[in-house]
Every structure is written in C-alpha cells, then in structure tokens.
Coordinates of C-alpha atoms and ligand atoms in Angstrom, one line a residue:
X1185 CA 75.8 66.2 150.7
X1186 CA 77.9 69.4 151.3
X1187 CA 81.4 69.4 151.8
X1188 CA 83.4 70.1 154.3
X1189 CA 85.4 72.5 152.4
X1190 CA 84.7 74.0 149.3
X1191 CA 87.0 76.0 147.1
X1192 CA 86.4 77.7 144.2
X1193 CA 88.0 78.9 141.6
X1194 CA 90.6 80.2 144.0
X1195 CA 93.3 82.6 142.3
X1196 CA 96.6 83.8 144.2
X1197 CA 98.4 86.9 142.2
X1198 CA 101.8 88.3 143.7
X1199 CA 103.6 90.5 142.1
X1200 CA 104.5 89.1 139.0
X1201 CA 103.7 85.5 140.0
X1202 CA 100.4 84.0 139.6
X1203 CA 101.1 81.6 142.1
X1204 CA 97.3 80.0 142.3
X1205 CA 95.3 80.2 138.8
X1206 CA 91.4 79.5 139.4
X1207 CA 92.0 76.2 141.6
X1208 CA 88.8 74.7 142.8
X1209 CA 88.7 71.2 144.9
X1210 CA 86.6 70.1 147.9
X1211 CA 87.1 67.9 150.7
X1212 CA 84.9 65.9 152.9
X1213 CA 84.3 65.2 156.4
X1214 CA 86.8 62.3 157.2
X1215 CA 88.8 62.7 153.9
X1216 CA 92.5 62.1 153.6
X1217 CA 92.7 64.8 150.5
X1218 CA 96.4 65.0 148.9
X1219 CA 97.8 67.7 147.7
X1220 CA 100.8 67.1 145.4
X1221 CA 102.8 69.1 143.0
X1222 CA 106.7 69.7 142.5
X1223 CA 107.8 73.0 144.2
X1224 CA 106.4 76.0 143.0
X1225 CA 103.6 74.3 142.2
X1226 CA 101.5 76.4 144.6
X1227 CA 100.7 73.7 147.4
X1228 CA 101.8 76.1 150.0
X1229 CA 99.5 79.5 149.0
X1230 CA 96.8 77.5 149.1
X1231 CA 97.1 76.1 152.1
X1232 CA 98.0 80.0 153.1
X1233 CA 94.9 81.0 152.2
X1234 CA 92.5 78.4 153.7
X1235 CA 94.5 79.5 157.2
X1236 CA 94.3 82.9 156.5
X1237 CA 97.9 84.0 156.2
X1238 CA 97.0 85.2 153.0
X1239 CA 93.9 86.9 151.6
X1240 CA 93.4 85.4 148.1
X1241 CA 92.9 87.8 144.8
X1242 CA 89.5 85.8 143.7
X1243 CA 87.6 82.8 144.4
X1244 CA 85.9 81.5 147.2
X1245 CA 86.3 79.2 150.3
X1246 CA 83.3 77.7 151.8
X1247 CA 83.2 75.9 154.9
X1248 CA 80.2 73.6 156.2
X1249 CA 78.5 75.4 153.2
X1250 CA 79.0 79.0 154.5
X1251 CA 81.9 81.3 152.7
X1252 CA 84.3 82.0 154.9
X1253 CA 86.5 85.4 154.4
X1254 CA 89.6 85.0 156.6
X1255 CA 91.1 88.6 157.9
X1256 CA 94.2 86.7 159.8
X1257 CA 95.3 83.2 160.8
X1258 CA 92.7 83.4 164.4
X1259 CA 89.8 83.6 161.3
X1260 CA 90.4 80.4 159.7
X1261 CA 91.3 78.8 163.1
X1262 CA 88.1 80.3 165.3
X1263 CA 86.3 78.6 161.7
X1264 CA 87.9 75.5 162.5
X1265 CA 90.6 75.7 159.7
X1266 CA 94.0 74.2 161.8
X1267 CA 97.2 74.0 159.9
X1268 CA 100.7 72.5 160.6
X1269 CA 103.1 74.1 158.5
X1270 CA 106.3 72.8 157.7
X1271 CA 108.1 75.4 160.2
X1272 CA 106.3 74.8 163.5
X1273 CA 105.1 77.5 165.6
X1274 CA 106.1 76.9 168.9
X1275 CA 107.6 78.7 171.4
X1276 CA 110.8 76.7 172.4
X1277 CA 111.6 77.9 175.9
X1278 CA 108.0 77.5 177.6
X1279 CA 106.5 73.7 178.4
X1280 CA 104.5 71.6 176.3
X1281 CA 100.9 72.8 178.5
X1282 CA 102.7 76.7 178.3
X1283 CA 102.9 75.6 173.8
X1284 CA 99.6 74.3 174.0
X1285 CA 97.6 76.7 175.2
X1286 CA 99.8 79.8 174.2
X1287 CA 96.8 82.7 173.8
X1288 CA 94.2 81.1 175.1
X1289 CA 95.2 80.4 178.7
X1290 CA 92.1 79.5 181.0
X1291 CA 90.8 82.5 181.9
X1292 CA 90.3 81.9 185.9
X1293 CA 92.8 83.2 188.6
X1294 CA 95.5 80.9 190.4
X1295 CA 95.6 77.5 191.7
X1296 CA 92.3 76.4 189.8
X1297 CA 94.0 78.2 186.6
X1298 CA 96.5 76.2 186.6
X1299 CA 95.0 72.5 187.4
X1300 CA 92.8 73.2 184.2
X1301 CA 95.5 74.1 182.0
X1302 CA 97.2 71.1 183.1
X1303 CA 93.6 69.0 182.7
X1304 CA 93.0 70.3 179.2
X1305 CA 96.8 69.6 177.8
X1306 CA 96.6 66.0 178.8
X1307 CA 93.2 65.8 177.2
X1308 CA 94.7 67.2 174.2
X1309 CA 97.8 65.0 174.3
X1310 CA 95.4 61.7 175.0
X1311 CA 93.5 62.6 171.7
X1312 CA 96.1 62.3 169.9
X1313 CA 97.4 59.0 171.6
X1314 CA 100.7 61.3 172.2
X1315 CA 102.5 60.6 175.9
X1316 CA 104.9 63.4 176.1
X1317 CA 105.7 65.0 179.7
X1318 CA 103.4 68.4 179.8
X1319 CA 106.0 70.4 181.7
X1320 CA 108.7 69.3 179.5
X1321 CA 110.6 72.3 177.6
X1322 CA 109.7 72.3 174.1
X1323 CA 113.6 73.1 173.2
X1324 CA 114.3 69.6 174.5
X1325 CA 111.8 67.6 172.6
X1326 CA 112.8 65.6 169.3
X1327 CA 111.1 66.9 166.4
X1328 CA 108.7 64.3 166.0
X1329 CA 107.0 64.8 169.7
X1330 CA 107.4 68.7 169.0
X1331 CA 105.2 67.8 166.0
X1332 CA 102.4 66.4 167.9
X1333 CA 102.5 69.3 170.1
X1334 CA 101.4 70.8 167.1
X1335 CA 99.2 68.8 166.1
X1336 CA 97.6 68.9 169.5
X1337 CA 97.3 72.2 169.9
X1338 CA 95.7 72.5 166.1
X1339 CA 93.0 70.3 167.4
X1340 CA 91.8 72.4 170.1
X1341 CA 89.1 74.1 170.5
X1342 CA 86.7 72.9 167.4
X1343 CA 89.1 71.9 164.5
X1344 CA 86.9 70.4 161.2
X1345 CA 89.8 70.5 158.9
X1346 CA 93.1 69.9 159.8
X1347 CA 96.4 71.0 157.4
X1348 CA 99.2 69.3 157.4
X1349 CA 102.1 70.4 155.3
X1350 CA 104.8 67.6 154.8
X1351 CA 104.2 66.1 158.4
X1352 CA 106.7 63.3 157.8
X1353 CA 109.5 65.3 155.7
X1354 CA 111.9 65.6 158.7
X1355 CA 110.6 61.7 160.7
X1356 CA 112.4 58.6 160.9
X1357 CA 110.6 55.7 159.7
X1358 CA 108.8 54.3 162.5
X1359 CA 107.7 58.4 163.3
X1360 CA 106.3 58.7 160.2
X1361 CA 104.3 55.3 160.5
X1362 CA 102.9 56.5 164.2
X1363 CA 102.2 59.7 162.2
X1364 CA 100.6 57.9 159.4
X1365 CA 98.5 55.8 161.8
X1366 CA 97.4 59.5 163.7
X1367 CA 96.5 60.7 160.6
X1368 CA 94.0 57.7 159.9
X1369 CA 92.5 57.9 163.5
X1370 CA 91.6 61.2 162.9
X1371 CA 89.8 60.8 159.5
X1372 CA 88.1 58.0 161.0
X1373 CA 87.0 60.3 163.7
X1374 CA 85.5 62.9 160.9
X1375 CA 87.8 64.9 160.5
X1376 CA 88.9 66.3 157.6
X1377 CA 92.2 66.6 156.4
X1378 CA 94.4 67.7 153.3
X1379 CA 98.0 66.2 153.7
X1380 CA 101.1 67.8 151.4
X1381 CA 103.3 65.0 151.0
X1382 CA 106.1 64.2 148.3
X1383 CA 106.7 60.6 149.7
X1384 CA 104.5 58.9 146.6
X1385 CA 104.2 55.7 149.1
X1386 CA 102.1 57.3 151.8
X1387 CA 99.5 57.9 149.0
X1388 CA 97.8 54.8 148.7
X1389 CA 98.5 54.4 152.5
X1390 CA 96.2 57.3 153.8
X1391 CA 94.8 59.1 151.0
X1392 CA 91.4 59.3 149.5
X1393 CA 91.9 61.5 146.8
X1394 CA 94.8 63.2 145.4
X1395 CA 94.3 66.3 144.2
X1396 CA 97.8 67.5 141.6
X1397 CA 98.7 70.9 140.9
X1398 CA 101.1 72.3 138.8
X1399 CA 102.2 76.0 138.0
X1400 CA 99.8 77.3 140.4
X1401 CA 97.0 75.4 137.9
X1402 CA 94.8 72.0 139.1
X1403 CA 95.7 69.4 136.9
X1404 CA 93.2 67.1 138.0
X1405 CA 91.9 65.1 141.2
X1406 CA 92.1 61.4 141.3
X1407 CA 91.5 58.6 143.5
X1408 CA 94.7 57.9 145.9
X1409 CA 95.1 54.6 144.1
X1410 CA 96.1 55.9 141.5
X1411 CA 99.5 54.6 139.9
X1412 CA 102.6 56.2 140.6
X1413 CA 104.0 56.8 136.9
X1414 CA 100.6 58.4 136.3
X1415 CA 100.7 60.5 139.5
X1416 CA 104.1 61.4 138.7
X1417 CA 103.2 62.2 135.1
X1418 CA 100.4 64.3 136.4
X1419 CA 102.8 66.3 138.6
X1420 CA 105.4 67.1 135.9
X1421 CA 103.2 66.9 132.7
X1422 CA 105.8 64.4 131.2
X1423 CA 104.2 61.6 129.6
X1424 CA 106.3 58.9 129.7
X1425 CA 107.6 59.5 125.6
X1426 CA 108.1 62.4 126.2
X1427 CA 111.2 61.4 129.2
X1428 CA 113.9 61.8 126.7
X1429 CA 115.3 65.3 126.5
X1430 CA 116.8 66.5 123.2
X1431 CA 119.7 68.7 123.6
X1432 CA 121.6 69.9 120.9
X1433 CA 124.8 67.6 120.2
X1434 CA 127.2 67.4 117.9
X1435 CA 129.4 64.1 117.0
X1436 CA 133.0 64.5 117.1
X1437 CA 136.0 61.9 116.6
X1438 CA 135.6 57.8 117.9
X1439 CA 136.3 57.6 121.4
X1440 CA 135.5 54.0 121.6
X1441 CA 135.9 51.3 118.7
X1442 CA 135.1 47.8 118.5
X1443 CA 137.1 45.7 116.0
X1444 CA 135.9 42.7 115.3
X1445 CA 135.6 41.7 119.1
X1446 CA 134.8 37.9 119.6
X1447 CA 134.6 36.3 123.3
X1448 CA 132.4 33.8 125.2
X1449 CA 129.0 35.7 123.6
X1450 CA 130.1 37.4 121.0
X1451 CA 131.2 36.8 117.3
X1452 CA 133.4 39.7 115.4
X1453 CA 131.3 42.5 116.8
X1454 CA 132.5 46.1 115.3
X1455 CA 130.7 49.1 116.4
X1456 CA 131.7 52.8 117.7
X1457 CA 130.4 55.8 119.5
X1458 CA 132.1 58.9 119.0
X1459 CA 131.9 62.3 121.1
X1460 CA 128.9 63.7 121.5
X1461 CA 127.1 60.2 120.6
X1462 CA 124.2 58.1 122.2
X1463 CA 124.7 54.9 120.8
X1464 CA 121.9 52.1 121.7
X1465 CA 122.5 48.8 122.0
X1466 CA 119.4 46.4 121.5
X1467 CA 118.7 42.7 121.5
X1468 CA 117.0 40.1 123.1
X1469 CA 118.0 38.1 126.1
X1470 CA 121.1 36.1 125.1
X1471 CA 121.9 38.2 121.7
X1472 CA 125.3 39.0 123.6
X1473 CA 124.3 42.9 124.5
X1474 CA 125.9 42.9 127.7
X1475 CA 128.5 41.3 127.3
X1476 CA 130.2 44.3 124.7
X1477 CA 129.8 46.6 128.1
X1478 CA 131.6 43.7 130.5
X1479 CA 134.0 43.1 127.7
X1480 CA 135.5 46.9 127.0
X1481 CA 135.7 47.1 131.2
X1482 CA 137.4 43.6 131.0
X1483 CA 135.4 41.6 132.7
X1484 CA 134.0 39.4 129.8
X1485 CA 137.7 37.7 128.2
X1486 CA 138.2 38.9 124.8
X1487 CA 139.3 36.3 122.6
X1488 CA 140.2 38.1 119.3
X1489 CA 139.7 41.0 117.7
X1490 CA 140.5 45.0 119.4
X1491 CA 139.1 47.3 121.6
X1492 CA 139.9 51.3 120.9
X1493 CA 139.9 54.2 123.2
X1494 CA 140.4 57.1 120.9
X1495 CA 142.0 55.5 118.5
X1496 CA 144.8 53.7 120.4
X1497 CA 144.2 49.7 121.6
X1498 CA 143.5 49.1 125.2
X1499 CA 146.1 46.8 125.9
X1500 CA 144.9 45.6 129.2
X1501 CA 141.5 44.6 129.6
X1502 CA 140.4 44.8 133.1
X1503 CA 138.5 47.5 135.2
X1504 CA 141.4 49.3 137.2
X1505 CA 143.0 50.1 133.1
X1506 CA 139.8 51.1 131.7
X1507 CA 138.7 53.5 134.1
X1508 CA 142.2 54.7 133.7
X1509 CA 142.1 54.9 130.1
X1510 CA 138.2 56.9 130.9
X1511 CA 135.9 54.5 130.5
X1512 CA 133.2 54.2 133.0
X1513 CA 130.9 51.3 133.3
X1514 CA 127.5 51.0 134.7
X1515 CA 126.2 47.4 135.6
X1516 CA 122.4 46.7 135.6
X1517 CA 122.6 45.2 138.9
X1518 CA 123.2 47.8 141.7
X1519 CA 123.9 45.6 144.0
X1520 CA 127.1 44.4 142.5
X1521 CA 128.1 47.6 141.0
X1522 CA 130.5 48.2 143.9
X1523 CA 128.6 49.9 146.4
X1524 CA 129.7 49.6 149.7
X1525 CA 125.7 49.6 151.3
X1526 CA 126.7 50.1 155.0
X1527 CA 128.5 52.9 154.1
X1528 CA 127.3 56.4 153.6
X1529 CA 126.4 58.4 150.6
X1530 CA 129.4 60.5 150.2
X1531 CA 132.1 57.5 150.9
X1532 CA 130.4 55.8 147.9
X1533 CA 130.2 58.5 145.6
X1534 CA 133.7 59.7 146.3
X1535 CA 135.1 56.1 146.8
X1536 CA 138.4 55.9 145.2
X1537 CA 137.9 59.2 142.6
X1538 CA 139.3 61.5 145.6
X1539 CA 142.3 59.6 146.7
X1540 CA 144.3 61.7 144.4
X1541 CA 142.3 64.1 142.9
X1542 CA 139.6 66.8 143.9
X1543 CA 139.4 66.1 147.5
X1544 CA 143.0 65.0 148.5
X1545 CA 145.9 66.9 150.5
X1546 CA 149.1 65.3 150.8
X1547 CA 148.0 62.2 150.1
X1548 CA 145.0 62.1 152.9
X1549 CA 141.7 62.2 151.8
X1550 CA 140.1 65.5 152.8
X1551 CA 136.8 64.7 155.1
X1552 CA 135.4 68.3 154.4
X1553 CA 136.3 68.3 150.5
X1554 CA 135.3 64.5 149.6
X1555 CA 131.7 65.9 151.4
X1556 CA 131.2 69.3 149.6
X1557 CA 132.3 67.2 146.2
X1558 CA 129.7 64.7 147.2
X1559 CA 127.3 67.1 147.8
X1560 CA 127.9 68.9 144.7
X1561 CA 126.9 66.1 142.7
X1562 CA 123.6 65.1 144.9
X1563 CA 122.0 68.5 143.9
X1564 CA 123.1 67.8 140.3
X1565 CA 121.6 64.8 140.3
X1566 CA 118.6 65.3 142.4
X1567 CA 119.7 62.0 145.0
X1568 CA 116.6 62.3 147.1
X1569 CA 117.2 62.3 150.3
X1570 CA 119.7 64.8 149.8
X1571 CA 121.5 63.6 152.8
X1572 CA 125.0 62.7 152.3
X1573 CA 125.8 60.9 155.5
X1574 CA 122.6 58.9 155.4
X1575 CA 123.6 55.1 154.6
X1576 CA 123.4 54.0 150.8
X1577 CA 121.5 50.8 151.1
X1578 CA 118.4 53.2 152.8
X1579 CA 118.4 55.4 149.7
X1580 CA 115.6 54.2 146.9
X1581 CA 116.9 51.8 143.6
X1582 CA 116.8 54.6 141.6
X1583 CA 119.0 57.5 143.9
X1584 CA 121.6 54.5 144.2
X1585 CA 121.9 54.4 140.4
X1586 CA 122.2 58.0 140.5
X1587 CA 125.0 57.7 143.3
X1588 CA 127.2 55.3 141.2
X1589 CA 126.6 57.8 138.1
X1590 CA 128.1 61.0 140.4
X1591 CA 130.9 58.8 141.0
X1592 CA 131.6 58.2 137.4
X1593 CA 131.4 61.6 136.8
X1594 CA 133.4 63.1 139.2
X1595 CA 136.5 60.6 137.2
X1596 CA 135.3 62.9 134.2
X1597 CA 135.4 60.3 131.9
X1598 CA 135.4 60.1 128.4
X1599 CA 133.5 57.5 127.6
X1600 CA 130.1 56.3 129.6
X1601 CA 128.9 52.3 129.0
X1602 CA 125.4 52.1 130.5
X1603 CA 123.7 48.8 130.4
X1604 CA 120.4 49.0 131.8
X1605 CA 120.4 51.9 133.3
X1606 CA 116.9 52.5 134.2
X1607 CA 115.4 48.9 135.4
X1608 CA 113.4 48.9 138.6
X1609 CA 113.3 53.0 139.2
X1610 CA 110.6 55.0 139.4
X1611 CA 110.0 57.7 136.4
X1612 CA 111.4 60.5 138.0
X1613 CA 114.4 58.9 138.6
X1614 CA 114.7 57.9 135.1
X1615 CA 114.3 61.3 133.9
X1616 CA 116.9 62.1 135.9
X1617 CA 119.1 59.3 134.5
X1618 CA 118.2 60.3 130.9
X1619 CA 118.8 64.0 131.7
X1620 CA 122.6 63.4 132.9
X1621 CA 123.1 60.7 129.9
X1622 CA 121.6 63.4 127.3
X1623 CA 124.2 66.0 129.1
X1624 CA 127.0 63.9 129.0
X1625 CA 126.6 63.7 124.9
X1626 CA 126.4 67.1 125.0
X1627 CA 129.6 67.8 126.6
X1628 CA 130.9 65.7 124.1
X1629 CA 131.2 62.9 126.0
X1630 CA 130.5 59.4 124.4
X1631 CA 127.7 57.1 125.5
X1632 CA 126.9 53.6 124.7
X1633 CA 123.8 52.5 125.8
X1634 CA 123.0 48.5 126.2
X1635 CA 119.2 48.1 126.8
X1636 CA 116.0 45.8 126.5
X1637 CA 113.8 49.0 127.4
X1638 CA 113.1 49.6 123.5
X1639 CA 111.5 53.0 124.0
X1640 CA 114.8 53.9 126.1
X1641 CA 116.5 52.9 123.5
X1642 CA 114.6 54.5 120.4
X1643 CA 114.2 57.4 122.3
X1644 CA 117.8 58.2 123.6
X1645 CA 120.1 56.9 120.7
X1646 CA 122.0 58.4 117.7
X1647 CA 122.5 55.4 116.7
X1648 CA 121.4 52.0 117.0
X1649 CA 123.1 48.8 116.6
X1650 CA 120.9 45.4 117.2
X1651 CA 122.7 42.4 118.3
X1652 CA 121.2 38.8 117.8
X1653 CA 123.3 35.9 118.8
X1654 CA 126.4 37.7 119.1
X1655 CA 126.2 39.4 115.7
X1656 CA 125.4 43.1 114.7
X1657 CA 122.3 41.8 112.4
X1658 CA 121.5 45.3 111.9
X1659 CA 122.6 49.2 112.2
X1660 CA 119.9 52.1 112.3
X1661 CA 120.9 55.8 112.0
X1662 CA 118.9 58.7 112.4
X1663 CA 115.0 58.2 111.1
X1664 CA 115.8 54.9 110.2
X1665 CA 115.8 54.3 114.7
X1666 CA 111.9 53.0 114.6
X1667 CA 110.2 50.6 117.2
X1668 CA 109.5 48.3 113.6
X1669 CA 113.0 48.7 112.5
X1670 CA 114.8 47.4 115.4
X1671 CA 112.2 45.1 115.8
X1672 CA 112.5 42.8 112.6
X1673 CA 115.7 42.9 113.2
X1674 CA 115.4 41.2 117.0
X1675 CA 115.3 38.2 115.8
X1676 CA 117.4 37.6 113.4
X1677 CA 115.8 38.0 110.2
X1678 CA 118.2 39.9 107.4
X1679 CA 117.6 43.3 107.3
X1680 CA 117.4 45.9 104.4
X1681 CA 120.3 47.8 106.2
X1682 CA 123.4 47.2 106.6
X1683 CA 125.0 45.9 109.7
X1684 CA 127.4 48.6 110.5
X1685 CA 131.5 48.8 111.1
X1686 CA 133.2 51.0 113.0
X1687 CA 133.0 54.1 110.5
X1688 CA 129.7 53.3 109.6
Ligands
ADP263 P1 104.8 74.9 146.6 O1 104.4 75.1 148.0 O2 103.9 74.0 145.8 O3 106.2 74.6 146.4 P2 104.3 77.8 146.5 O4 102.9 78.0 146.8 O5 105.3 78.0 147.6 O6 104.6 76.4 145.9 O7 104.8 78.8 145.3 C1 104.0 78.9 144.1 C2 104.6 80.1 143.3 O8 104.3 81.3 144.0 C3 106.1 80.0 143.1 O9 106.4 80.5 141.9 C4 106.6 80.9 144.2 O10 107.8 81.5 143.9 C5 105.5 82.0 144.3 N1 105.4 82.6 145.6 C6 105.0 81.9 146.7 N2 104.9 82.8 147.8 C7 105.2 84.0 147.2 C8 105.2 85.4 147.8 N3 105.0 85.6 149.1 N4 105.5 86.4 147.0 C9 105.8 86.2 145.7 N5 105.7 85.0 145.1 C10 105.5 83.9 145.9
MG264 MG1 105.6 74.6 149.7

C-alpha cells in the first residue's frame, strides 16, 4: 500500500544552518503521525516545506505516490497539503464565513453569492462539530474557536493531510480535550494528520507513530506507545546515565559539620560537605538518612552531639534559624514543603525571600519586582508552563520541585540539603534538578544529598556517606563511589573503608 505522504531524504540548508539533514518518514491515510523534537530541532522547516513556504535544498515529497514540487503555499494546499501553524492566519476584522473563505469567494454575483458562502461555512463549521456564529468578527473570538476556524477553513476544498503545529499550546484543558477528540474524528474519517506537540501525554492519546528529530536529523520513528523516558531520551539523546552533568568544581572550607549528632534515628553521626561539594547520602528505608536533613533544619530534636555552619555551632535548631544561618532544605514530599497550592507561581517562589530583600520598597513588597524576580528564576529553571500567575497546584510534580528550588535560591544560600529530590518527576525535569544541584557546587555552594535513587546518588556525589541504622557504616570518596561499594555496605556488613569524620 502507498502512503499518503512520502518523504525522502528531505534536506533543508540555510545559510549556515542545516536545519533539515536527509529526513525521510511517511504517513498514512488516517494516521495520527507525531512529530517531536526540542526547539531547533527542525519540526517547523519540515512542516514548511510539505506546505510550501519553503522550497527544500534536496529530497523528495510524494503525495498519493506522485512527487509533488511546491512553488508557494496555494501548491501544497490545491495538493491537499493543509497546515495550522502555530501563528494563525486569519484576518481579524472580517467574519468567520468572510475568514473562511478569504480567496476563494463563490464566484456568482449577489444575493445567490452570498447565501452559498453562508451555506458552505456552516458546512465547514459542522465538519468539524464546531458551533461558532458565521458572522461573528474573528477579533472577538477566544483563541480556541479562532483555532477551529482554522482548522475549518484547512479542510476545505480537498484536504488529505492536515498540519497541525502545537494545536493545544495556547488551550485550556477542556479546549485541548475537544481538540484532542477533533483530531481523532478526523483520522477516523481518513485523513491524515502529523501533529507537533510537546505535551508528552497527548502521545499515547492520539498518536500512531512518533516520529523524533533532533538537530535537523531523524532519530528514529516509533510507535506512540512508546514510554516517556525513552521518548524523552530520544528527543535529547540523554540516556538516562548520562543525566548527571560534570562541571568543573573545586572543594573549598566545611560549610556544614556534623559532630557526633545523635536524635530519635540517629547514633553519633559525623559527616561534612564543604564548598563546592556533592555529598550523597545513602541507605535503606529506616538507616536514619532523612532524618540528618530534618535534623540540621531542626525539625528532627537533636539529642547530643553539634551541628556546624561554617565552623561556628547552630545554636538554635529550628527552620526560621537555619535558613537564617543559609541553610536550605528540600523535603521529599512537595506537598508539605510549604507550598501554598491555591496560590500562584510567583507568590510561592518569592514567598517570604522578598519581604526584605530583592523585591521590597519601604517595607512593601513590590508586585512588579517579586514578578520579574519570579520570572527570572522560571527561565532558569525551565518551570514549564512558564506562566507565573498560573496556580502552583496545576503545574506538574516536577516544575513544583523546581519552584521550591528558585525559592531557595533566590535566599542565596550557602548550604543546599536535598533529600529526594527527584522522586515522581519525569526525566527532563530531573535533568533539570541535577543541572541547578551540579551549578550550585560549582558556585561553591555546598550540597548534601539524601537519596534511595542509587544511580542519583553514584552519579552526582563527591562523596558518599552510607547510613545503616543510624550509623555511618561506610565512607566512599572519589572512585571508590561504585553501585558494589555502597551496596555491601547497605546493609550493614563491615566495610574495608573507613566510616568517615568530619575531615575525612
Ligand atoms: P523547531 O521547529 O523544531 O523548533 P526549526 O525548524 O524552527 O526547529 O529550526 C531548525 C533550525 O533551523 C534551527 O537551528 C533554526 O535556528 C534554523 N532555522 C529555522 N528557520 C530558519 C531560517 N529561515 N533561516 C535560517 N535558519 C533557520
Ligand atoms: Mg517550531
């Protein structure tokens, strides 16, 4: 069986940029066909070039079989080629019927004109299951009806393969569901359609295939069922060891030092992470791990022993005093790490920090400054949806981990007490979470890391202390940090090294 579309070996060269590099894919009749790639990938010349925006610099297209050499955008849509870019094309001051049938207006005179026009733009409209008012200015639409005006008017006339470039990037929920739902009538009625989405969820939904590019260069083309961490590691060409970044760092003095700390969990723990340090701590359930983060932000009781922020005792052990002292703490669970969820973004990533800091003036928190701080720190961090005002309990897991990490760093803290960091969030967002911990160390910052991720830990830490019942049974520096290492360790077995003080 031919494909619908056929394209081979399809190179785009600008100047300087090879932005397509001998791409070839095909997609049926009544195929949901992803495209997907991180920007720049060349998702968007591609689809230029099957709507004939742009002539490409080799390959071929085929269409029903036949190649197809497009001169101009009326080429690949007279072919049946429709596409729905991102920016839409119509013209805001004329109606939804004026929209729809913009150069190519019935060709008969008056009255009868007119009553066919209005005829053929409810039939359009009805296709698409869409009930929006024909003589209804475009300009006062919401974006999602002005969408399906679009889409409408891409399905005229006798569209085969329809191109839809992140149709549900700027849709609400239930828009992008009605949207979703469109998208499956019309593969079910034959058509065919290759859908540029970076919402991973809507994959499995509608998709048949996906195909992934990246650097202008097919990576491959899999089935839309695909699993997410291997999409994703597709798309960025990260395999999941490969997550930790290495960036030069140099260890200074101690910033924090455990003497001999014994509570409720633990049993004359000493340890230390100096500047410019990723210090892992690993153990199994119940081996006390957590409880050295809780205890250094006072929230485990500290029976004996001494807790050091460069060099000097924290005398009182309780949140307020050790963020003042510049420790930050991370909790595993979000959703009693102090996030206010009804709240937006920005009030939770400034929350507190700005009151007499960056964003205040006499006294009064600054709306504009605590936003353009907040904002700052969301393109730093890559919080996806980069929308500040939006409220925190709709962002993902993972973007709310990275929310309560912008607001440690905008205290610019000195030391950084992580304790697993990473559970429950999708691999992007752990790079992301790896990237700012590996930056933080280099900054000279110091970072204690408590985790039951053992790659996490093997691959992130300086190094290593393992904890088993409330005891350091073991400390790894350097090469000695293996997966076999820590592991005959776990369980308390006595180890060739040494467990490790403070100095160590
Ligand atoms: P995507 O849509 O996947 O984000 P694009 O197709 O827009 O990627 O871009 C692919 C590459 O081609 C990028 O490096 C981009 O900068 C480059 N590029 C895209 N359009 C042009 C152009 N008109 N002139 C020069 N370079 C371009
Ligand atoms: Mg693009």
């Amino acid at each position: 069986m031919t494909a619908l579309l056929r394209v081979e070996s399809l190179t785009k060269q600008f100047p300087g940029v090879l932005a397509l590099d001998n791409v070839s894919l095909d997609v049926d009749a009544g195929e949901v066909h992803v495209l997907l790639g991180e920007n720049g990938a060349g998702k968007s010349t591609l689809i230029k070039m099957l709507a004939g925006l742009y002539l490409p610099s080799s390959g071929r297209i085929l269409l029903g079989g036949e190649e197809m050499s497009f001169a101009a955008p009326r080429d690949a849509r007279a072919a049946g080629i429709s596409t729905v870019f991102q920016e839409l094309s119509l013209v805001p001051t004329l109606t939804v019927a004026e929209n729809l049938f913009l150069g190519r207006l019935p060709s008969a005179r008056g009255i009868v004109a007119r009553r066919r026009l209005r005829d053929m733009a409810r039939a359009a409209l009805d296709r698409i299951g869409a009930d929006i008012p024909l003589g209804a200015k475009v300009s006062s639409l919401p974006r999602s009806a002005q969408q399906l005006v679009e889409i409408a008017k891409g399905l005229l006339g006798e569209a085969r393969l329809l191109i839809l470039d992140e149709p549900t990037a700027s849709l609400g929920d239930r828009e992008s569901e009605r949207l979703l739902e469109l998208v499956r009538t019309l593969s079910g009625q034959g058509l065919g359609i290759i859908y540029i989405t970076h919402r991973m969820r809507e994959i499995s939904q509608i998709g048949h295939r996906v195909t992934v590019l990246r650097d202008g260069r097919l990576i491959d083309t899999v089935p839309a069922d695909t699993g997410e961490d291997r999409l994703v590691e597709l798309m960025t060409g990260r395999a999941l060891e490969d997550l930790y970044p290495s960036l030069p760092r140099t260890p200074g003095a101690e910033l924090l030092t455990l003497h001999d700390v014994t509570g409720p969990e633990l049993h004359g723990i000493s340890l230390s992470v100096r500047a410019g340090e990723i210090v892992g701590v690993a153990g199994l359930l119940g081996s006390g791990k957590s409880s050295v983060g809780r205890t250094c932000f006072g929230l485990d009781p500290l029976h004996s022993g001494r807790i050091e922020v460069q060099g000097k005792p924290l005398k009182q052990l309780a949140p307020a005093a050790a963020i003042t002292r510049g420790i930050v703490y991370y909790p595993s669970d979000r959703r009693h790490q102090g996030l206010a969820l009804c709240r937006p973004l920005f009030a939770n990533i400034t929350l507190g920090s700005l009151r007499h800091a960056k964003a205040s003036t006499f006294g009064l928190v600054n709306r504009r400054r605590e936003r353009s701080v907040a904002t700052s720190y969301v393109e730093r961090l890559s919080i996806r949806p980069g929308d500040i005002g939006r409220r925190t309990e709709l962002f993902s897991g993972g973007n709310q981990q990275k929310a309560v990490l912008a607001r440690g760093l905008i205290h610019g803290t000195q030391v950084h007490i992580f304790d697993e960091p990473t559970v429950g969030i999708d691999v992007s967002a752990k790079a992301d979470v790896y990237r700012v911990m590996s930056e933080l160390a280099a900054a000279g910052k110091a970072v204690l890391l408590i985790s039951s991720d053992l790659p996490e830990v093997l691959g992130m830490s300086d190094r290593v202390y393992v904890l088993h019942e409330g005891h350091v049974v073991s400390h790894l520096t350097g090469d000695e940090i293996t997966e076999s290492a820590v592991l005959s360790t776990f369980f308390g077995e006595a180890s060739t090294t040494t467990p490790g003080g403070p100095s160590a």
